[in-house]
Short mmCIF file of C-alpha atoms and ligand atoms in Angstrom, two decimals:
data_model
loop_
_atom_site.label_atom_id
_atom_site.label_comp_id
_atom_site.label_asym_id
_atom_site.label_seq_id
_atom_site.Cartn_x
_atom_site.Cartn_y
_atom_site.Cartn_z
CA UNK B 1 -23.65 87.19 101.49
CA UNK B 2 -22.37 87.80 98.00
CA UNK B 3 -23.91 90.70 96.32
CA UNK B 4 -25.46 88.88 93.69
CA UNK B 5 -27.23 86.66 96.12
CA UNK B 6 -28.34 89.99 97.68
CA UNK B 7 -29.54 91.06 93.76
CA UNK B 8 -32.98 91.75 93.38
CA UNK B 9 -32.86 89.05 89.84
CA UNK B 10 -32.13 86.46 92.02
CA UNK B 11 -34.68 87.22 95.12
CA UNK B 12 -37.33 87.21 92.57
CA UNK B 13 -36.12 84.01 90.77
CA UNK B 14 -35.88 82.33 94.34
CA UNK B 15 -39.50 83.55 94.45
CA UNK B 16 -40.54 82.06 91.19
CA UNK B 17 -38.97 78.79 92.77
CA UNK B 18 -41.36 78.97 96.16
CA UNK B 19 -44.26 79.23 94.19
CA UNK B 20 -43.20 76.96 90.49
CA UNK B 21 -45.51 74.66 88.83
CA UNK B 22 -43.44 71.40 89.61
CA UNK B 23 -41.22 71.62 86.05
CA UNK B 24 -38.11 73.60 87.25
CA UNK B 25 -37.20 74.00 83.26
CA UNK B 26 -39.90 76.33 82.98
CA UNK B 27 -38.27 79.04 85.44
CA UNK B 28 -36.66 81.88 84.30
CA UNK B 29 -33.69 82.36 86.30
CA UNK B 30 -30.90 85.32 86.05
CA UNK B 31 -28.36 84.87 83.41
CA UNK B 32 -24.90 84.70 85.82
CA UNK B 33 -26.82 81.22 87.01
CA UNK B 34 -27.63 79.41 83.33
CA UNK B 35 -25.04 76.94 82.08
CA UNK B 36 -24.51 77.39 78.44
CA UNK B 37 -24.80 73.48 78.13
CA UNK B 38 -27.86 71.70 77.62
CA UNK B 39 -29.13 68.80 79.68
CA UNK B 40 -28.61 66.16 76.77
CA UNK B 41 -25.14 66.92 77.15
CA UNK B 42 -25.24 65.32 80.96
CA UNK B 43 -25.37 61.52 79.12
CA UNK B 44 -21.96 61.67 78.57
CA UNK B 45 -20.90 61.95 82.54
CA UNK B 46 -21.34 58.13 82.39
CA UNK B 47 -18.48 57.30 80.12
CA UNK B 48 -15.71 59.53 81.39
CA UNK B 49 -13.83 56.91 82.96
CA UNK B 50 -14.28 54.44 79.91
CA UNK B 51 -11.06 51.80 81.36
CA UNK B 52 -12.98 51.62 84.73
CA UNK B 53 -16.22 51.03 82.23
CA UNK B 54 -14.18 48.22 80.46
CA UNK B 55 -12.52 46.31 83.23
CA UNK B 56 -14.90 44.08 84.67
CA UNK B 57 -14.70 42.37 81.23
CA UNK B 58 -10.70 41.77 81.77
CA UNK B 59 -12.12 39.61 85.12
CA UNK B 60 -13.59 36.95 83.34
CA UNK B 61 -13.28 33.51 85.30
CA UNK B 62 -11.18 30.91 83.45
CA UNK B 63 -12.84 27.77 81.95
CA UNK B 64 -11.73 25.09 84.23
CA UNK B 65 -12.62 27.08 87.30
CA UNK B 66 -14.31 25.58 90.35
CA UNK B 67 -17.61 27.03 91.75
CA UNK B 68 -15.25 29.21 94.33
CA UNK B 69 -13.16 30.42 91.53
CA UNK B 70 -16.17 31.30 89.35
CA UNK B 71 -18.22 32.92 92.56
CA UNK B 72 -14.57 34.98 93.42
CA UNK B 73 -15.02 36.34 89.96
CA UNK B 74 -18.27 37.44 90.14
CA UNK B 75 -17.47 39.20 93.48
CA UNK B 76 -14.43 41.16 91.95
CA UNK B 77 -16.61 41.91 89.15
CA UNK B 78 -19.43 43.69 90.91
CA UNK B 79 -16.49 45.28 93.05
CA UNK B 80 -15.43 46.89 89.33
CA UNK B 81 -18.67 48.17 88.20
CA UNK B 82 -19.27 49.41 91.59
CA UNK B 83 -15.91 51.25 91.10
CA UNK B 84 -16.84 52.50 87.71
CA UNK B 85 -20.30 54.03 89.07
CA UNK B 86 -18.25 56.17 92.14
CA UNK B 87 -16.46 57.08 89.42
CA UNK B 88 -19.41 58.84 87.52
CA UNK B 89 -20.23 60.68 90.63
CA UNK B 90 -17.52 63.61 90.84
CA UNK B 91 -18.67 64.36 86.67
CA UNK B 92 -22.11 63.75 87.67
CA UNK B 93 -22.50 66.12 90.23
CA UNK B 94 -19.40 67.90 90.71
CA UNK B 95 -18.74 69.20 87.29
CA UNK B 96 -20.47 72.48 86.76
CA UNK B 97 -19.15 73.99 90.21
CA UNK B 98 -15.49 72.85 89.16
CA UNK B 99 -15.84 74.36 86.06
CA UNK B 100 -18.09 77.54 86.69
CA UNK B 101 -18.68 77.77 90.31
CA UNK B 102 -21.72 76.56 91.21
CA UNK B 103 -24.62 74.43 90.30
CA UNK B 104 -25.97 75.83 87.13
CA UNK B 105 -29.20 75.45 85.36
CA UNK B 106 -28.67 73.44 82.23
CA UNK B 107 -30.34 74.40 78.50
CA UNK B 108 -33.72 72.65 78.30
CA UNK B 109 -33.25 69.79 75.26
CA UNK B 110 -35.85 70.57 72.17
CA UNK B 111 -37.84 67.50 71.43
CA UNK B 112 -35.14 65.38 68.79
CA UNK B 113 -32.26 66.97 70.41
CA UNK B 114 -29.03 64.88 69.66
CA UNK B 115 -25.62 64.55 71.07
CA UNK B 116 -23.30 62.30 70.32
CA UNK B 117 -19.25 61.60 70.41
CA UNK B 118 -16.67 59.17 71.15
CA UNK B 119 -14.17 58.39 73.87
CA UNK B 120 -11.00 57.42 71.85
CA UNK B 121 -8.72 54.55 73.60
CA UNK B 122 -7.04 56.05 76.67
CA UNK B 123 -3.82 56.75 77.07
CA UNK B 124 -1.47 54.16 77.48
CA UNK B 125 -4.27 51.69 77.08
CA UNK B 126 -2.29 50.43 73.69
CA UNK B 127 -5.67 49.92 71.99
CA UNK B 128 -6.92 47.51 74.56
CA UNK B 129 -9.94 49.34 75.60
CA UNK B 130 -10.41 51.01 71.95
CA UNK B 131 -13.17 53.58 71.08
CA UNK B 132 -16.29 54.02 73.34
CA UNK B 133 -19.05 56.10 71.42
CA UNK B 134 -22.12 58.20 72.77
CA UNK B 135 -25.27 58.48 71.79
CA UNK B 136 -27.67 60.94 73.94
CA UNK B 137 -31.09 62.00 72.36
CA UNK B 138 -34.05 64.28 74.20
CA UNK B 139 -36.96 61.79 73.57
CA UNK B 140 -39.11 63.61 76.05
CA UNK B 141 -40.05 67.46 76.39
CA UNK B 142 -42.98 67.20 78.71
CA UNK B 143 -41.55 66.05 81.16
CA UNK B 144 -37.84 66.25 80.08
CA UNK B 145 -36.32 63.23 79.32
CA UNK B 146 -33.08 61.89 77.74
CA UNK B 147 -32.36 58.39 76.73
CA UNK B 148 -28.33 57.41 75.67
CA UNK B 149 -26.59 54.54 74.83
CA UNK B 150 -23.01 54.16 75.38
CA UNK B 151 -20.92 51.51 73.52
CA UNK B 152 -17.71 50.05 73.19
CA UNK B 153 -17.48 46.97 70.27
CA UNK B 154 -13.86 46.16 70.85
CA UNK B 155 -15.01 45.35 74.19
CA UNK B 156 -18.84 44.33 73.95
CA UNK B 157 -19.67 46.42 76.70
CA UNK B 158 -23.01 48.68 76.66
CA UNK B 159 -24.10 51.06 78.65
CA UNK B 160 -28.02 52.38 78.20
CA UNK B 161 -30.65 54.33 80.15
CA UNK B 162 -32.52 57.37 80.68
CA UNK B 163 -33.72 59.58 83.06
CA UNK B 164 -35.67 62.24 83.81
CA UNK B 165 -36.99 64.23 87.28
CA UNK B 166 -39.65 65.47 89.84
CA UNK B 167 -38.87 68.12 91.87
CA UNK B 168 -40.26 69.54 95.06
CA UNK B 169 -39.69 72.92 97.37
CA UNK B 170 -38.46 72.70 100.74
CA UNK B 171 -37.89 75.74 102.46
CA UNK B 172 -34.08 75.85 101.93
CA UNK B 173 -33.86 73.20 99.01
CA UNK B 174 -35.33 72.19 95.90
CA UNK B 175 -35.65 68.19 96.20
CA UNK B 176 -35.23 66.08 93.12
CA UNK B 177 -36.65 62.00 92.24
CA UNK B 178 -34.99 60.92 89.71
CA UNK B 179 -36.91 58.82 87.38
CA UNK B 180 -35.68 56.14 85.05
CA UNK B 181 -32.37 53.66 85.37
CA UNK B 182 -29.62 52.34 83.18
CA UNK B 183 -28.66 48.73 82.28
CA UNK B 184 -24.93 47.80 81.65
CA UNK B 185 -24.19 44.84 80.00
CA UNK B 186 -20.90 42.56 79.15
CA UNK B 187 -21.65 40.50 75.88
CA UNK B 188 -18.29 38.67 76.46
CA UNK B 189 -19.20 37.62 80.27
CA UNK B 190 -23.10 37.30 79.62
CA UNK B 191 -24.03 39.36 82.09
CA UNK B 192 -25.57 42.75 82.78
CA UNK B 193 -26.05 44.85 85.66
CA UNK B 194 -29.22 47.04 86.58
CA UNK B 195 -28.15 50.44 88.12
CA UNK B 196 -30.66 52.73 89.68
CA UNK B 197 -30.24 56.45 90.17
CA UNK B 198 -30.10 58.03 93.73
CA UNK B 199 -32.70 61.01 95.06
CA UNK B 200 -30.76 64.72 95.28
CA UNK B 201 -31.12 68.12 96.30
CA UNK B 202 -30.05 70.94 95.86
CA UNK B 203 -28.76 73.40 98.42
CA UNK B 204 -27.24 76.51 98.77
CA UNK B 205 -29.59 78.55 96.67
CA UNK B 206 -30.59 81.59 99.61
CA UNK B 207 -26.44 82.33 98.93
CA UNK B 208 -26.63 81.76 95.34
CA UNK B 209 -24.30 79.37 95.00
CA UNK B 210 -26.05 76.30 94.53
CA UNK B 211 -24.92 72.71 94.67
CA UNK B 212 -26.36 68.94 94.73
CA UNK B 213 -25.99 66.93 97.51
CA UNK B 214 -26.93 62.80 96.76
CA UNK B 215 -29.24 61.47 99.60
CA UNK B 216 -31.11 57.95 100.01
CA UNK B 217 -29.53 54.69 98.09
CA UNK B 218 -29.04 53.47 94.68
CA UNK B 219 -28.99 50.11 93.57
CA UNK B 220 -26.57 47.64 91.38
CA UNK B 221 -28.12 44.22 90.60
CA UNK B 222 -25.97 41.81 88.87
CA UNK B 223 -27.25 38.96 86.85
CA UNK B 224 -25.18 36.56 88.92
CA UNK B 225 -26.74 37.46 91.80
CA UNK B 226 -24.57 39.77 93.61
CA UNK B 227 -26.35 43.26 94.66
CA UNK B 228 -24.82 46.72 95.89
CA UNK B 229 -26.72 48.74 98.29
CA UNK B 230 -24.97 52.68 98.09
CA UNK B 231 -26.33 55.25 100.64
CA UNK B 232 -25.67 58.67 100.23
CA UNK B 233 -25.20 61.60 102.70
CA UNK B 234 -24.52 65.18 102.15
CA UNK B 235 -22.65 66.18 106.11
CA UNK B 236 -21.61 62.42 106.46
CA UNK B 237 -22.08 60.28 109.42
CA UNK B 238 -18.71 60.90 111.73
CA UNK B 239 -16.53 62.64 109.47
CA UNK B 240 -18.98 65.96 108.72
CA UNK B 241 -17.45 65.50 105.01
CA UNK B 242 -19.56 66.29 101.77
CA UNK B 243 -20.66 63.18 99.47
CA UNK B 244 -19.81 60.83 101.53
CA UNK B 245 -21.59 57.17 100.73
CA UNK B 246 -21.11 54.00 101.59
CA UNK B 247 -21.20 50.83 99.72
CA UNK B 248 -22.11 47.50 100.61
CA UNK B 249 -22.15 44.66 98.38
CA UNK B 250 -24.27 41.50 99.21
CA UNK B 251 -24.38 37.65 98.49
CA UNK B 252 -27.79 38.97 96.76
CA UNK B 253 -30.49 41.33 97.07
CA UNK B 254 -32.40 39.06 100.11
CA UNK B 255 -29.72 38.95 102.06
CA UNK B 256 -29.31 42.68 102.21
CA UNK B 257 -32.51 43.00 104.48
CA UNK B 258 -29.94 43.07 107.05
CA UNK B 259 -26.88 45.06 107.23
CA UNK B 260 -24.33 42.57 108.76
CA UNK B 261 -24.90 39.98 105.73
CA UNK B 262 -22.48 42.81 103.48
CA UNK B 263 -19.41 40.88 101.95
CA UNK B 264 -17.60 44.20 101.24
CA UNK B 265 -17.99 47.79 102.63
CA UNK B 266 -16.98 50.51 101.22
CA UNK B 267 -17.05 54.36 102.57
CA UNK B 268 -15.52 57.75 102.00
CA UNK B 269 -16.22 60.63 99.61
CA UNK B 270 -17.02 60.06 95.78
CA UNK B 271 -16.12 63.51 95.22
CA UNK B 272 -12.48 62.27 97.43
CA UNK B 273 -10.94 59.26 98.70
CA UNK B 274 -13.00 55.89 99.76
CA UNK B 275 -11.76 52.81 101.62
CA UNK B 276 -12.71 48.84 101.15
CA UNK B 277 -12.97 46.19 103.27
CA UNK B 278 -14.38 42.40 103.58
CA UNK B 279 -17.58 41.77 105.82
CA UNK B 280 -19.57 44.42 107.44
CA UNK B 281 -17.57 46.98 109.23
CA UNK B 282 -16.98 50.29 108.13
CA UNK B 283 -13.00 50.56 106.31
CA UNK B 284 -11.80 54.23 106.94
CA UNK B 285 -8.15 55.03 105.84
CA UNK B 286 -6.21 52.85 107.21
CA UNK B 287 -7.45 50.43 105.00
CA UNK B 288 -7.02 49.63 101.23
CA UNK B 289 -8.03 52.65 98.98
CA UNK B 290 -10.83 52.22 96.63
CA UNK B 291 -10.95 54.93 94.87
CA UNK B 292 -9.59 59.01 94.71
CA UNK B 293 -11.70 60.76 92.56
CA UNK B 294 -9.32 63.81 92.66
CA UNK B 295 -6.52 61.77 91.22
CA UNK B 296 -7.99 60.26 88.28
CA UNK B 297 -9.10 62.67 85.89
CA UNK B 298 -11.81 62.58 83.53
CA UNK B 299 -11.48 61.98 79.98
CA UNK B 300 -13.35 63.96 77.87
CA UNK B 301 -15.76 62.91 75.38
CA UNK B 302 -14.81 63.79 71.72
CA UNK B 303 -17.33 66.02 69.45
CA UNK B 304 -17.09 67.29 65.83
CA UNK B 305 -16.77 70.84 65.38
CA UNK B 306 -20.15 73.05 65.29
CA UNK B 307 -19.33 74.18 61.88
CA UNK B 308 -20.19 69.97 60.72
CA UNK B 309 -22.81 69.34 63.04
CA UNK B 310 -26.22 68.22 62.21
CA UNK B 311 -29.06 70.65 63.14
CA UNK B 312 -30.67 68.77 65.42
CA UNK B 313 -27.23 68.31 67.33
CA UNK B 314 -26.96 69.95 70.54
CA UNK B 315 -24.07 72.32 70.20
CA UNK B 316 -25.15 73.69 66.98
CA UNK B 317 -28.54 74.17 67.31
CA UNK B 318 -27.55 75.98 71.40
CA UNK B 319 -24.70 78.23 70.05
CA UNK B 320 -26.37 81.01 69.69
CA UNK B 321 -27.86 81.20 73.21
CA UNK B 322 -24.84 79.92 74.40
CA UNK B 323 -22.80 82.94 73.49
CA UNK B 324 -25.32 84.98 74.43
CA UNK B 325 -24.86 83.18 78.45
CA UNK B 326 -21.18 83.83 78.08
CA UNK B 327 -21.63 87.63 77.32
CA UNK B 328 -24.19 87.48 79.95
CA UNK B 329 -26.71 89.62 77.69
CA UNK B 330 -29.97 88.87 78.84
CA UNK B 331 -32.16 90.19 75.74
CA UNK B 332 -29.89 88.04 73.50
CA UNK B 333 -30.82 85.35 75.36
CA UNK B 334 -34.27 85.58 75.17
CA UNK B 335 -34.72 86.47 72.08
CA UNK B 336 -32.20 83.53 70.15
CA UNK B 337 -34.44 80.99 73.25
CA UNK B 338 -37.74 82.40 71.41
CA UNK B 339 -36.28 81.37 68.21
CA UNK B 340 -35.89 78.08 69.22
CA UNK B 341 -38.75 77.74 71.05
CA UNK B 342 -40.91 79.03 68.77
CA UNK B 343 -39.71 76.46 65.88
CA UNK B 344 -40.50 73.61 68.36
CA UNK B 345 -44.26 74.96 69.13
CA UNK B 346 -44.71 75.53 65.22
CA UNK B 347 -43.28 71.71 64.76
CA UNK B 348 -45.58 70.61 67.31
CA UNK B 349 -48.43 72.24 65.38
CA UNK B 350 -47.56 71.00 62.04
CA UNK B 351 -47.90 67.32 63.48
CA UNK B 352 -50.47 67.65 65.43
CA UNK B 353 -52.47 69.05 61.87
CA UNK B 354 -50.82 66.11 60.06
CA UNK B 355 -51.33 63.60 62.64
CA UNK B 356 -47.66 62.24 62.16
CA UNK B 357 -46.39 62.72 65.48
CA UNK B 358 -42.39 63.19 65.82
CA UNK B 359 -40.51 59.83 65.90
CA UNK B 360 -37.64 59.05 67.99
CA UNK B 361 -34.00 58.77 65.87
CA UNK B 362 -32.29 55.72 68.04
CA UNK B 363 -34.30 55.20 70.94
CA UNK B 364 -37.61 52.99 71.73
CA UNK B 365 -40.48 52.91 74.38
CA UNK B 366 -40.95 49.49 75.18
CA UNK B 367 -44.17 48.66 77.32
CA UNK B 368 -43.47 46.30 79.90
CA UNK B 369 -46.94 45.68 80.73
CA UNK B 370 -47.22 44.01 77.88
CA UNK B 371 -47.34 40.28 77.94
CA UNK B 372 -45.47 39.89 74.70
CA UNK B 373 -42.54 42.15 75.31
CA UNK B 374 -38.99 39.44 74.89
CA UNK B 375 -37.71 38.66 78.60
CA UNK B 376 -34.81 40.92 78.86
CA UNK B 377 -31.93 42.20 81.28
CA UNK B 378 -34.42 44.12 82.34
CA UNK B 379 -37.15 42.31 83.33
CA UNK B 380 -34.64 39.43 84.63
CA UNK B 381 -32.40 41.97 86.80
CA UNK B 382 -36.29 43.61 88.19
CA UNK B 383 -37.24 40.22 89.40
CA UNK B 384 -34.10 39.22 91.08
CA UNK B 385 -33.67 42.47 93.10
CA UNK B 386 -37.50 42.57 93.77
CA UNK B 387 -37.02 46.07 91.81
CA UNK B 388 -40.45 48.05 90.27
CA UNK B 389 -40.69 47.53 86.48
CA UNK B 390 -43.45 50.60 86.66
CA UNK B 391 -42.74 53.98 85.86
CA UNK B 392 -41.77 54.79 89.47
CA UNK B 393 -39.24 56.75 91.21
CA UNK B 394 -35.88 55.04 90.45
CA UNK B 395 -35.13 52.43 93.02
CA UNK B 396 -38.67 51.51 94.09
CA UNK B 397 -39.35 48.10 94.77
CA UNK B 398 -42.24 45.95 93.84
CA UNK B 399 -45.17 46.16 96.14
CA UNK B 400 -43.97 49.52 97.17
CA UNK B 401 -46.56 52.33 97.25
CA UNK B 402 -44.57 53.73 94.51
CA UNK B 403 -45.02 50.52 92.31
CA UNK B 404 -48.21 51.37 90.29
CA UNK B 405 -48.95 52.85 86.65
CA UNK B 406 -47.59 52.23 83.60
CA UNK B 407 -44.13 50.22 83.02
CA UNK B 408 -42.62 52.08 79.67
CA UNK B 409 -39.31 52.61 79.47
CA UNK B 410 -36.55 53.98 76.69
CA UNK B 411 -34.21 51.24 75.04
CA UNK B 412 -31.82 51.65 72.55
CA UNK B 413 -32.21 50.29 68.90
CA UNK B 414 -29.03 49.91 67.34
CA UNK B 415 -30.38 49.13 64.07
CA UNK B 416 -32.09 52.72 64.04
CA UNK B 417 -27.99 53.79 64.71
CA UNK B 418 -27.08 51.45 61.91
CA UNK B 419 -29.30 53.27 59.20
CA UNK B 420 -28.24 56.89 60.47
CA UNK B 421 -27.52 58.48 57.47
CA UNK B 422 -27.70 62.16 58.12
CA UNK B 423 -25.59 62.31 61.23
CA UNK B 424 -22.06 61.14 62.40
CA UNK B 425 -20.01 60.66 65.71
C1 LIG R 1 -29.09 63.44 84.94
C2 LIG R 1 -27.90 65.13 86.94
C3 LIG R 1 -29.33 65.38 86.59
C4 LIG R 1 -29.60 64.84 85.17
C5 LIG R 1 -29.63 66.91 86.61
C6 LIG R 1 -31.77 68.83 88.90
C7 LIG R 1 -30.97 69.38 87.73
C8 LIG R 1 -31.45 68.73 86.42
C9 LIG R 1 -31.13 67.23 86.39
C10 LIG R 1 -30.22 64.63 87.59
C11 LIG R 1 -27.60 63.35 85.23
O1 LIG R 1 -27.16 62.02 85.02
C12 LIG R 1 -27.31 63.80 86.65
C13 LIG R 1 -27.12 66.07 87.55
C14 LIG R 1 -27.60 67.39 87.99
C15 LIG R 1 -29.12 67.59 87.90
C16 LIG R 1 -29.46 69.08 87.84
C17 LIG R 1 -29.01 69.98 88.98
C18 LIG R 1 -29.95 71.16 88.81
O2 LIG R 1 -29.90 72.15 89.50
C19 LIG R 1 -30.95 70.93 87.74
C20 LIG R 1 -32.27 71.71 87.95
C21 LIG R 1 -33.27 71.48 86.82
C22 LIG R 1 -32.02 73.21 87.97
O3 LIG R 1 -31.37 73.71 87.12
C23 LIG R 1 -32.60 74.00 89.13
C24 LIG R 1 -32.42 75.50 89.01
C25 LIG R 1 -31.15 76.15 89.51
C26 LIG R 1 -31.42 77.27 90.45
C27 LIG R 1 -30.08 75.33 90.12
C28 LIG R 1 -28.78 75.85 89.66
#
């Protein structure tokens, strides 16, 4: 065991854990284990492969197709955006250990946080993919949540969701429901895709040197019907290998009540190498590769300099703590967090004087309980997958125990992004 596992910081923050309040933000762990990024900076994990993002809407059917032709389409389709969401995985959930080790425990957004950038066309696209652009902002601080909206115009492709989490102590883990979903839609094709996010944990934390491991399913309903089932498993099922999932994709949601109905399979490793194959058995490598997350690099999103950010932009209004992480100088920390901190609870007394409570820059909470909300993607792609509209963990179904309470949920509104004036990709 490393000696900073062994360090008496750590032993008391894996104390704090055992006995926390349910909000793991609110822990005040040792400084060699806090990421100088901030969780509003995770939004952009979804948009680092922006040419898989694109390419279902390069798979359009023809006009004169037959019904064969047209259903073919659909079924490669669903086979891209499945492809595209493996592909999040390995930035997802992989990221911080690649780039500092281990699991690390991100900044805690500020109520109004913002971050935003663009993907620019990717190399050797020759323009046909174009910009993608980001917009991530904290709309939640108790409980944490972050809402984005990813968009590409050349294409009409958007991306939007949000999400935030419960946790839970096991004796060895910290277990994590995520909560909210994101909705991914072609203009072009008219059609759109519901994708819910899978349960974690995370592991490793006795040693120090912690790390998520995906468990249950996550869902992909299509709005032509076809529906992806994705189980997760940390040790795998014969191999023993890490993130290991398998995918299958169904005729529609119904007929995945039974395992043998799957049109395609997929397994392997997102972090690795996965395998397709038609019908229901399991590919492994002899078969067609689906996707090798190790070969196919990220691309990174694009962000102005500090120096011309906006304040409420996460970068600028973090860099003092961050530095402070990187030189590891605990008082430093503390005392530029209080700063921050402070501001917000001053803020939040201010408003709560005034009675204007702090508005959200791009993002809406639309009630679904209510009667008179527009039908939308969302209500259409809940209905055909037998999905919970509530505010439930993601990937409950209707009727569920989990299907009760309210049904309010973050949207995008692109005419809020229109009028920006004060801040710029
Ligand atoms: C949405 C993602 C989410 C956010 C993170 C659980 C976690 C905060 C939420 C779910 C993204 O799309 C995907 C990836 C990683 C998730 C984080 C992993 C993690 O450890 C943190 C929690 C809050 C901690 O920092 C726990 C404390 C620490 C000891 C672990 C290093």
């Amino acid at each position: 065991m490393s000696s900073v596992a062994q360090s008496s910081s750590w032993t008391s923050f894996l104390k704090s854990i055992a006995s926390f309040n349910g909000d793991l933000s609110s822990l005040t762990a040792p400084p060699f284990i806090l990421s100088p990024t901030s969780l509003s900076e995770y939004s952009q994990y979804w948009g680092e492969h922006p040419n898989l993002l694109i390419e279902p809407n390069f798979l359009a059917q023809s006009e004169k197709a037959t019904r064969d032709e047209t259903d073919a389409m659909a079924l490669k389709r669903i086979i891209a955006v499945t492809k595209w969401f493996i592909s999040t995985l390995r930035s997802q959930y992989c990221s911080r250990n690649e780039s500092m080790g281990s699991e690390k425990k991100p900044l805690n957004p500020f109520l109004g946080e913002v971050f935003l950038g663009k993907w620019e066309d990717p190399e050797g696209a020759e323009g046909k993919i174009g910009e993608t652009i980001l917009l991530s902002e904290q709309v939640s601080h108790h409980p944490p949540v972050t809402a984005y909206g990813i968009h590409n115009a050349k294409n009409g492709v958007t991306l939007q969701g949000y999400n935030g989490i419960r946790s839970s102590i096991s004796t060895t883990s910290i277990n994590v429901k995520q909560y909210g979903h994101a909705i991914l839609e072609y203009k072009n094709l008219e059609e759109s895709y519901l994708i819910t996010l899978p349960p974690l944990h995370i592991e490793g934390l006795i040693s120090a040197s912690p790390f998520v491991e995906l468990e249950g399913s996550s869902y992909i309903q299509a709005s032509n019907g076809y529906f992806a089932v994705i189980e997760y498993s940390g040790r795998g099922w014969v191999t023993g290998k890490k993130n290991t999932f398998k995918a299958r994709i169904f005729r529609d949601a119904m007929s995945s009540a039974r395992k043998e109905n799957a049109v395609i399979t997929v397994s392997g490793q997102w972090s690795g190498k996965s395998y397709i194959g038609n019908g229901s058995s399991t590919p492994s490598s002899k078969d067609e590769l689906f996707y090798d997350a190790q070969s196919s690099e990220p691309q990174h999103l694009v962000v102005k300099p500090i120096a011309e950010q906006h304040e409420l932009e996460s970068r600028k209004a973090w860099s003092k703590v961050a530095e402070a992480i990187k030189k590891a100088d605990y008082d430093l920390i503390s005392e530029e967090k209080s700063l921050i901190e402070n501001k917000q609870r001053e803020l939040r007394k201010t408003e709560a004087a005034s009675g204007d409570k702090w508005q959200t820059r791009w993002f809406d909470l639309v009630d679904y309980s209510d009667s008179s909300v527009e039908p939308d993607a969302f209500l259409n792609l809940t209905n055909i997958s037998n999905l919970s509209i509530r505010n439930a963990p993601s990937g409950s179904l209707k009727n569920s125990k989990y299907d009760e309470g309210e049904a309010k949920h973050w949207r995008i509104n692109i005419e809020k992004w229109k009028a920006e004036k004060e801040i710029k990709i």
